Tab-separated table of C-alpha atoms in Angstrom:
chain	number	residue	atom	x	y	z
A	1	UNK	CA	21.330	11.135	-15.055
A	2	UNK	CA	24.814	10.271	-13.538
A	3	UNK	CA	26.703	7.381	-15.242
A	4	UNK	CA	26.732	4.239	-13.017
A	5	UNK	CA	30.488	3.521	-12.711
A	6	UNK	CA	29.597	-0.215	-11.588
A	7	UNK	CA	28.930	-0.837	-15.477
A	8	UNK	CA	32.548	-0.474	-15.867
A	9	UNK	CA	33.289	-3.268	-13.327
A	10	UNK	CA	34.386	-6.482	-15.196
A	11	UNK	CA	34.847	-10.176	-14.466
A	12	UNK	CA	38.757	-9.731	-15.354
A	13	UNK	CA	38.928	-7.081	-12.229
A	14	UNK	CA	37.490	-9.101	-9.893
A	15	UNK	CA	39.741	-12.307	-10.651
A	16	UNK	CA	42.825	-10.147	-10.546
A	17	UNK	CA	41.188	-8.843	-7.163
A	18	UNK	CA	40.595	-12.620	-5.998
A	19	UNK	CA	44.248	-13.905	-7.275
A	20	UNK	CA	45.683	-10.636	-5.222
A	21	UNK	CA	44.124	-11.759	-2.199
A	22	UNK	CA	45.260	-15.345	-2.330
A	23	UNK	CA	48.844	-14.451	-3.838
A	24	UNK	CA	49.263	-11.437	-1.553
A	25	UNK	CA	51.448	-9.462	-4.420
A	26	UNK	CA	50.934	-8.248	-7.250
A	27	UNK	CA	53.216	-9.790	-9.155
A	28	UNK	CA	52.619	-13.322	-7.780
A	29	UNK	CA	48.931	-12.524	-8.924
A	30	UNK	CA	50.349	-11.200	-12.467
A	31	UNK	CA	51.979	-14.670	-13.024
A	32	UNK	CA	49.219	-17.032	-11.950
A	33	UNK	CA	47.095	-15.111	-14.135
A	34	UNK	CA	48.611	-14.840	-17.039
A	35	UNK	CA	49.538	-10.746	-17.470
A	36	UNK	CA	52.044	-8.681	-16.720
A	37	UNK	CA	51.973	-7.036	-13.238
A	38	UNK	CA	51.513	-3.458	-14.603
A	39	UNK	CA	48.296	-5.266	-16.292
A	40	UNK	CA	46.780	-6.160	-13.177
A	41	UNK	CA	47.883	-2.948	-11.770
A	42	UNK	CA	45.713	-1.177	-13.842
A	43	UNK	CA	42.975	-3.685	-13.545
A	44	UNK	CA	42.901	-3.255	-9.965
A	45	UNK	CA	43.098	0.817	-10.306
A	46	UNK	CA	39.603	0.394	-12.685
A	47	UNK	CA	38.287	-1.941	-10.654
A	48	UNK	CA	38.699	0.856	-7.050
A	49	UNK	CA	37.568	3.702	-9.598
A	50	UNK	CA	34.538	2.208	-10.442
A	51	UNK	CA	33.331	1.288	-6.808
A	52	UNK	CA	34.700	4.312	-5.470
A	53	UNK	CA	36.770	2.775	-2.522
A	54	UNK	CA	40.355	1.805	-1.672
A	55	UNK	CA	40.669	-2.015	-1.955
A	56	UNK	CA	43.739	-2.968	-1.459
A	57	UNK	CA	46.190	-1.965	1.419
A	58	UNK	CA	49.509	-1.605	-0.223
A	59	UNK	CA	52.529	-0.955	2.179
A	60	UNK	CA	55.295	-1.262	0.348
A	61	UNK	CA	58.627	-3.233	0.794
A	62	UNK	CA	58.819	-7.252	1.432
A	63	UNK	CA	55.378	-6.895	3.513
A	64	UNK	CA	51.986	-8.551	1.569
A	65	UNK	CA	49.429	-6.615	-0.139
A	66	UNK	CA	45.966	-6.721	2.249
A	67	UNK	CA	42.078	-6.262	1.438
A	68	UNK	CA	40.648	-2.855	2.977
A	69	UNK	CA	37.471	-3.292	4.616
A	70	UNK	CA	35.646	-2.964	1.337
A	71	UNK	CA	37.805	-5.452	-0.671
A	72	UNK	CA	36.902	-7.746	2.007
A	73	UNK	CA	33.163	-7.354	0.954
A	74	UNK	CA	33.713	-6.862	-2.678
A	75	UNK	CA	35.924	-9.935	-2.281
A	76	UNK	CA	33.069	-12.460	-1.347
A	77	UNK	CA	30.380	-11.363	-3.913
A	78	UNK	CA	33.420	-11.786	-6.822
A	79	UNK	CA	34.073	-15.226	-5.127
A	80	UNK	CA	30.284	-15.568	-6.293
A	81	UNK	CA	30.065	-14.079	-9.110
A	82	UNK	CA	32.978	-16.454	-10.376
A	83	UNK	CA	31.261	-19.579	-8.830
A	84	UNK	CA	28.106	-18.971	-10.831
A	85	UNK	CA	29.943	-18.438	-14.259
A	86	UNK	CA	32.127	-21.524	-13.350
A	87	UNK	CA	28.556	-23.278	-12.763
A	88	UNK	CA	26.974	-21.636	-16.003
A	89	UNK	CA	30.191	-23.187	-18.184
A	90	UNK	CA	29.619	-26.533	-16.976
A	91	UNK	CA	25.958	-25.998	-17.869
A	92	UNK	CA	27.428	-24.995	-21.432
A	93	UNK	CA	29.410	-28.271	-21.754
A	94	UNK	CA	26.452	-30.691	-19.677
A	95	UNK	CA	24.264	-29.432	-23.454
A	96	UNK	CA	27.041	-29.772	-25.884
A	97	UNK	CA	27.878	-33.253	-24.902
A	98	UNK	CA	23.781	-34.507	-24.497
A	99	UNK	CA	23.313	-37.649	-22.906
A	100	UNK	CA	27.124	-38.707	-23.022
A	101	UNK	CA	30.094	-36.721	-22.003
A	102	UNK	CA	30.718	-36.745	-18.335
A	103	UNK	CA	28.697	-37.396	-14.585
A	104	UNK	CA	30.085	-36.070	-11.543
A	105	UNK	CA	28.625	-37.010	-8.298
A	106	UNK	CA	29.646	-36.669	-4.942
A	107	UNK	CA	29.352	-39.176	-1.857
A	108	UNK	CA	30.443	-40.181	1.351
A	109	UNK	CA	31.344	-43.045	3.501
A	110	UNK	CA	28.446	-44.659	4.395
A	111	UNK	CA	26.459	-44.110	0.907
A	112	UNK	CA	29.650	-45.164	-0.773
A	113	UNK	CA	30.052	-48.291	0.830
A	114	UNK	CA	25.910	-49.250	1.015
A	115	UNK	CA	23.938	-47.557	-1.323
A	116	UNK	CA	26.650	-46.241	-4.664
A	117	UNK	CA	27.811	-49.858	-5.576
A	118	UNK	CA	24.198	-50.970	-6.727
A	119	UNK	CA	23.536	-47.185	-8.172
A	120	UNK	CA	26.708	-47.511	-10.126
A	121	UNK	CA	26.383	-50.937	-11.249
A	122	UNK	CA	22.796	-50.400	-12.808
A	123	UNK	CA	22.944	-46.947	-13.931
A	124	UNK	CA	26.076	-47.817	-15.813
A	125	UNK	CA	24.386	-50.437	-17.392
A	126	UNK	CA	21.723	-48.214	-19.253
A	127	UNK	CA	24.038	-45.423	-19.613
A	128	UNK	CA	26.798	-47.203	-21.101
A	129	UNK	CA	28.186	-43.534	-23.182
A	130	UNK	CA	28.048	-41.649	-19.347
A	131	UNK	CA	31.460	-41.660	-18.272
A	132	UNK	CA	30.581	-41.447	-14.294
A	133	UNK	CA	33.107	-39.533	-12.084
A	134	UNK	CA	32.624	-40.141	-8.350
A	135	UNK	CA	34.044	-37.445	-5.494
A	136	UNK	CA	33.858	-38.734	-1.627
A	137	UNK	CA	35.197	-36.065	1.074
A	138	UNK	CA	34.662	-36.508	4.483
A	139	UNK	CA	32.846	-33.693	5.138
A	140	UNK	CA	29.515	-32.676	2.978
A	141	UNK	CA	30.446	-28.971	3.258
A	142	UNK	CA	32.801	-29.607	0.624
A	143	UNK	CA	30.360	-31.149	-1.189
A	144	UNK	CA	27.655	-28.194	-1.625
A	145	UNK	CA	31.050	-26.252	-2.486
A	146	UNK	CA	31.830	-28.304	-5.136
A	147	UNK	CA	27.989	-28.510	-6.430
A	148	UNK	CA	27.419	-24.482	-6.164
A	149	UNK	CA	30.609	-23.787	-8.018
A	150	UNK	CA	29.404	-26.385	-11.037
A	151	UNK	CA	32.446	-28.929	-10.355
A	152	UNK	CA	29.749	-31.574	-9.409
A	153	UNK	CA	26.578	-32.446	-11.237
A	154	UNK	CA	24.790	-34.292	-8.187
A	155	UNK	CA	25.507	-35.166	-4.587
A	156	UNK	CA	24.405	-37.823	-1.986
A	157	UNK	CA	23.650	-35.729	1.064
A	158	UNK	CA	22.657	-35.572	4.403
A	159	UNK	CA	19.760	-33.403	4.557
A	160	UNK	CA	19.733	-30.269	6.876
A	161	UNK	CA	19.101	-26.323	6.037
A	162	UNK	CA	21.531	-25.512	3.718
A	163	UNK	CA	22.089	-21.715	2.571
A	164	UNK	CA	22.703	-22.181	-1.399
A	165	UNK	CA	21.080	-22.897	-4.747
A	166	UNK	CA	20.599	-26.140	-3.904
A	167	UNK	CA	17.386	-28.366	-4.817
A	168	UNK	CA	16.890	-31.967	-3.421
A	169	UNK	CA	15.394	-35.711	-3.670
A	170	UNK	CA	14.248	-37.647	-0.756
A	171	UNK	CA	16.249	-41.308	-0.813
A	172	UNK	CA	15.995	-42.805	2.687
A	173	UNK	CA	15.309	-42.440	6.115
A	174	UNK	CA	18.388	-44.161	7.866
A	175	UNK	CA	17.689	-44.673	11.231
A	176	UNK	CA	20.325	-44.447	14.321
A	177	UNK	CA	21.046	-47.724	16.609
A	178	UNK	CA	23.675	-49.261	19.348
A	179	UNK	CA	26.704	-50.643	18.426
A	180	UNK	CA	27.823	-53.401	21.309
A	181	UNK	CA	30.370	-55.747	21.766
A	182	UNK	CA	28.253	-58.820	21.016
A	183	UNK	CA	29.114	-60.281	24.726
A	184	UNK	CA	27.808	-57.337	26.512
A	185	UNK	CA	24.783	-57.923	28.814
A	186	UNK	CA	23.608	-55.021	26.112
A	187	UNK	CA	23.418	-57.187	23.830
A	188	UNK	CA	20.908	-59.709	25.709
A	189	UNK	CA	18.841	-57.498	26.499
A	190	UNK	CA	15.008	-57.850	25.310
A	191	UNK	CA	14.718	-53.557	24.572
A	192	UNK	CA	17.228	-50.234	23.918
A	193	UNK	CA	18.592	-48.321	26.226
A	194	UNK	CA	17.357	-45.676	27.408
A	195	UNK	CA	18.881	-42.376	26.511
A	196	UNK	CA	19.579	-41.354	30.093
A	197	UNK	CA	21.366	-44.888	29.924
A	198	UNK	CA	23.442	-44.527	27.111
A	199	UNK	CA	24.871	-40.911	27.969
A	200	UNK	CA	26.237	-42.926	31.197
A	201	UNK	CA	28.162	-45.539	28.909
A	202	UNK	CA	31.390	-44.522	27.346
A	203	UNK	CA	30.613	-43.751	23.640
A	204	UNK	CA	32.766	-43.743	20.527
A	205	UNK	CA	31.744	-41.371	17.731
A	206	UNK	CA	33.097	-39.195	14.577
A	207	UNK	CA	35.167	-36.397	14.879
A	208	UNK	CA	33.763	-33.744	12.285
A	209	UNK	CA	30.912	-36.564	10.885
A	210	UNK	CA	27.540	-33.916	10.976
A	211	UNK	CA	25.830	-37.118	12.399
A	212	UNK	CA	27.861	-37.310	15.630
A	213	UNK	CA	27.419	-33.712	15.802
A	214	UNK	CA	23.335	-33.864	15.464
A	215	UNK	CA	23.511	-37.419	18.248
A	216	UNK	CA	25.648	-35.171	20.841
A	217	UNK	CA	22.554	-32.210	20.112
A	218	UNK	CA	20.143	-34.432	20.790
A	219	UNK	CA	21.969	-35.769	24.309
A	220	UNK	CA	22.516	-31.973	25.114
A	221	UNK	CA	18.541	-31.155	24.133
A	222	UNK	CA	17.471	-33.609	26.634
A	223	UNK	CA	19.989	-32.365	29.493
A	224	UNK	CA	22.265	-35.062	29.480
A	225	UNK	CA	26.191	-35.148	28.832
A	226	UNK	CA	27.726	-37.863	26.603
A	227	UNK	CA	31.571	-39.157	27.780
A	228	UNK	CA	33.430	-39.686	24.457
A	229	UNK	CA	36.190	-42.069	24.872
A	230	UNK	CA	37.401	-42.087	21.266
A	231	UNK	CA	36.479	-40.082	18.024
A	232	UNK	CA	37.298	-41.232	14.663
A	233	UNK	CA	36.315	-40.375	11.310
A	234	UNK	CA	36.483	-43.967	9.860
A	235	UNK	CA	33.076	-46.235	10.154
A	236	UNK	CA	35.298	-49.606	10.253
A	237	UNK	CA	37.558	-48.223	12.984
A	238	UNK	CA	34.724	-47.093	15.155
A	239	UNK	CA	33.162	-50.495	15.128
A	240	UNK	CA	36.525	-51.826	15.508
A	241	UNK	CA	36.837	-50.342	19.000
A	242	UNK	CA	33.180	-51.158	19.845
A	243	UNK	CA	34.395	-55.065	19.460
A	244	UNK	CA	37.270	-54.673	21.591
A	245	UNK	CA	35.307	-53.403	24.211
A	246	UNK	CA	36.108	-49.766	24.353
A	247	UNK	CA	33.015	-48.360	24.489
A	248	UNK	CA	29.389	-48.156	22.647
A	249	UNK	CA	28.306	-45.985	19.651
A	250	UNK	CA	25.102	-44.529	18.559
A	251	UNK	CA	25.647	-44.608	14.845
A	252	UNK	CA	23.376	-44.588	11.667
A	253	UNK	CA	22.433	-47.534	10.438
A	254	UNK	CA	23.667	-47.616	6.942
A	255	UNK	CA	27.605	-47.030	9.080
A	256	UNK	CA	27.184	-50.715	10.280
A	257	UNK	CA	28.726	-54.341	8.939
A	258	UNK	CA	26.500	-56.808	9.670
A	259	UNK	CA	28.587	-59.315	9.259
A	260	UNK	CA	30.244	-58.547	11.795
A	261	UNK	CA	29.755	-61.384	14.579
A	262	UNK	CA	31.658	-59.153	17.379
A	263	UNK	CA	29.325	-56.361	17.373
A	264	UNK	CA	25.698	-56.165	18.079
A	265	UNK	CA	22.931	-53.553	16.645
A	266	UNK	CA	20.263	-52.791	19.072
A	267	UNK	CA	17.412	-50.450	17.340
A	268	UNK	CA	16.660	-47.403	18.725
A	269	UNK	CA	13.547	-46.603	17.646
A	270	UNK	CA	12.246	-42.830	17.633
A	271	UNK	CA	15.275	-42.532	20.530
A	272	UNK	CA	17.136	-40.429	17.804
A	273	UNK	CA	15.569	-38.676	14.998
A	274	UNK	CA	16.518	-40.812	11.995
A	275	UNK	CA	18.648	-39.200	9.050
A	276	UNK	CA	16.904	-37.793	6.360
A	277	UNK	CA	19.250	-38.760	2.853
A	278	UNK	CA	18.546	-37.130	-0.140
A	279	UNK	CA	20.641	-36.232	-3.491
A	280	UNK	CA	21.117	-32.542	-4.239
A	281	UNK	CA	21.540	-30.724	-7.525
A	282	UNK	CA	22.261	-26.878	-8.149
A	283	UNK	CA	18.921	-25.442	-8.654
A	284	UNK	CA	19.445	-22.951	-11.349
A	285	UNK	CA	22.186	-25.700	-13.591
A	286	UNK	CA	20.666	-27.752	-16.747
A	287	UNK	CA	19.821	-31.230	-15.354
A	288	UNK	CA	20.785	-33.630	-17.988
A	289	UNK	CA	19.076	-36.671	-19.035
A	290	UNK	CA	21.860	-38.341	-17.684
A	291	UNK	CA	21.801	-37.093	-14.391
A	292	UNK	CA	17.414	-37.226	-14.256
A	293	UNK	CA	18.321	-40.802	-15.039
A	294	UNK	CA	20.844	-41.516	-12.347
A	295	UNK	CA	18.410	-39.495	-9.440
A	296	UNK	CA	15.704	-42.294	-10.712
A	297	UNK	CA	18.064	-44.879	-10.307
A	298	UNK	CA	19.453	-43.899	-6.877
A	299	UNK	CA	15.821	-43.203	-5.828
A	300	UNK	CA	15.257	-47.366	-6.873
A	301	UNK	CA	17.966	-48.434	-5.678
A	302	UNK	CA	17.201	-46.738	-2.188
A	303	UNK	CA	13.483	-47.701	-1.853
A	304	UNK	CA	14.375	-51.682	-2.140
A	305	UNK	CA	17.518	-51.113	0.316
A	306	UNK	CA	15.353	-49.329	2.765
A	307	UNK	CA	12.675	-52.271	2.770
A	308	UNK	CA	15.153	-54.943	2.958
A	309	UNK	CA	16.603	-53.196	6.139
A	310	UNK	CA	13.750	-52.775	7.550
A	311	UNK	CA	13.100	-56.550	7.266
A	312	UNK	CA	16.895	-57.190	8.479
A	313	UNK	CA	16.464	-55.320	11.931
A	314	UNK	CA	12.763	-56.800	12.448
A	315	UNK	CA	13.923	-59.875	12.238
């Protein structure tokens, strides 16, 4: 039987092969790594043996080493393979250190101004040895990144189809309403718009926000073509520009101050599919007691915020 010369492929070839790609030398790779560039050199020549294809264009001179077609592709399964080991070390550390050592969660703007505050404040009070790290980005891409490559234990999320190893937890439906200058003859109004209405209304909205993206769907689903007067990525700015009068905005519920006497909320009802919130976890990482205890106390925490709004906007 002929050998399998993929055996000899190693974890230490396909780092020098990622740090090559990124560095675009070999010798810039040598010295973020750690080893001297005729080390990597030879790395690299195993590495092309043992897959039996050119990976690397090297031209010589001034001018930056470039992935061959292949290295491309080999390239993105190392990028993998090193995400899953970085993943499998934090599982490592998540058993050594129990229920204490370290929490990482991820969250966003809306679930970090509503919803973490009272997660913190209890779960902290149980788990007084966790020491809880929180991440927010502004976009939730960055968040499954961060999950699938084991630098976050947990996530608040905004459920869609997500390729990954990802498992999830239902936490809230959080429905979509009008934002309008309290003055507006919107706001006296006994029932919604309609949405043929509101497309003919200058909005405001987010700029890269997935829930501005799935509203203007929804508009474009149901033929009609939303004028955006002014995008931003900041829920206090966008219902800073509703009170002065700029414009309306269909936004989620949990983006809203209600104490906010300027501004208006007018329910939509079934209008706009409500967003589905849920935390996410990597599906094949240890789950520690720790972070088991903090999905029950978001899951709380969420069910008595969701019935209290519910009372707010009937009344």
């Amino acid at each position: 039987m002929e050998a399998d010369n993929w055996n000899g492929v190693e974890l230490r070839h396909l780092s020098a092969l990622r740090a090559i790609a990124d560095e675009g030398s070999f010798g810039r790779a040598a010295t973020r790594l750690g080893y001297t560039q005729s080390a990597v050199s030879q790395q690299i020549a195993t590495l092309e043996r043992s897959v039996g294809e050119r990976l690397l264009e090297r031209p010589g001179g001034p001018r930056p080493v470039s992935l061959m077609p292949a290295g491309v592709v080999l390239l993105r399964h190392a990028e993998a393979i090193v995400a899953r080991l970085e993943a499998a070390r934090a599982d490592i550390e998540a058993i050594r250190s129990g229920e204490a050592g370290t929490l990482r969660v991820g969250t966003y703007q809306s679930i970090g101004q509503r919803i973490l505050p009272a997660v913190v404040r209890r779960f902290s009070t149980e788990w007084k040895d966790v020491d809880l790290r929180v991440v927010e980005t502004g976009a939730d891409q960055e968040l499954f990144g961060l999950i699938e490559r084991g630098e976050l234990d947990l996530t608040f999320a905004d459920f869609s189809l997500w390729e990954g190893p990802f498992e999830t937890v239902d936490l809230l439906r959080d429905p979509y309403v009008l934002l309008v200058q309290a003055d507006s003859p919107l706001a006296q109004r006994r029932r919604a718009p309609t949405l043929v209405e509101i497309s003919e209304l200058p909005l405001i909205g987010y700029r890269q926000c997935r829930s501005s993206a799935r509203v203007e769907s929804h508009f474009h689903d149901k033929g009609l073509k939303p004028d955006f007067v002014f995008r931003s990525d900041d829920n206090g700015i966008i219902q800073a520009m509703v009170s002065a009068g700029l414009g309306v905005a269909v936004i989620p519920r949990l983006a809203v101050e209600f104490n906010d006497p300027s501004c208006a909320v007018l329910p939509l009802g079934d209008l706009v599919p409500s967003r589905r919130l849920v935390l996410l976890w990597h599906a094949d990482r240890f789950r520690s007691p720790a972070a088991r205890a903090f999905t029950d106390t978001a899951m709380q925490v969420c069910e008595a915020f969701g019935e209290d709004e519910d009372q707010r906007t009937a009344a």
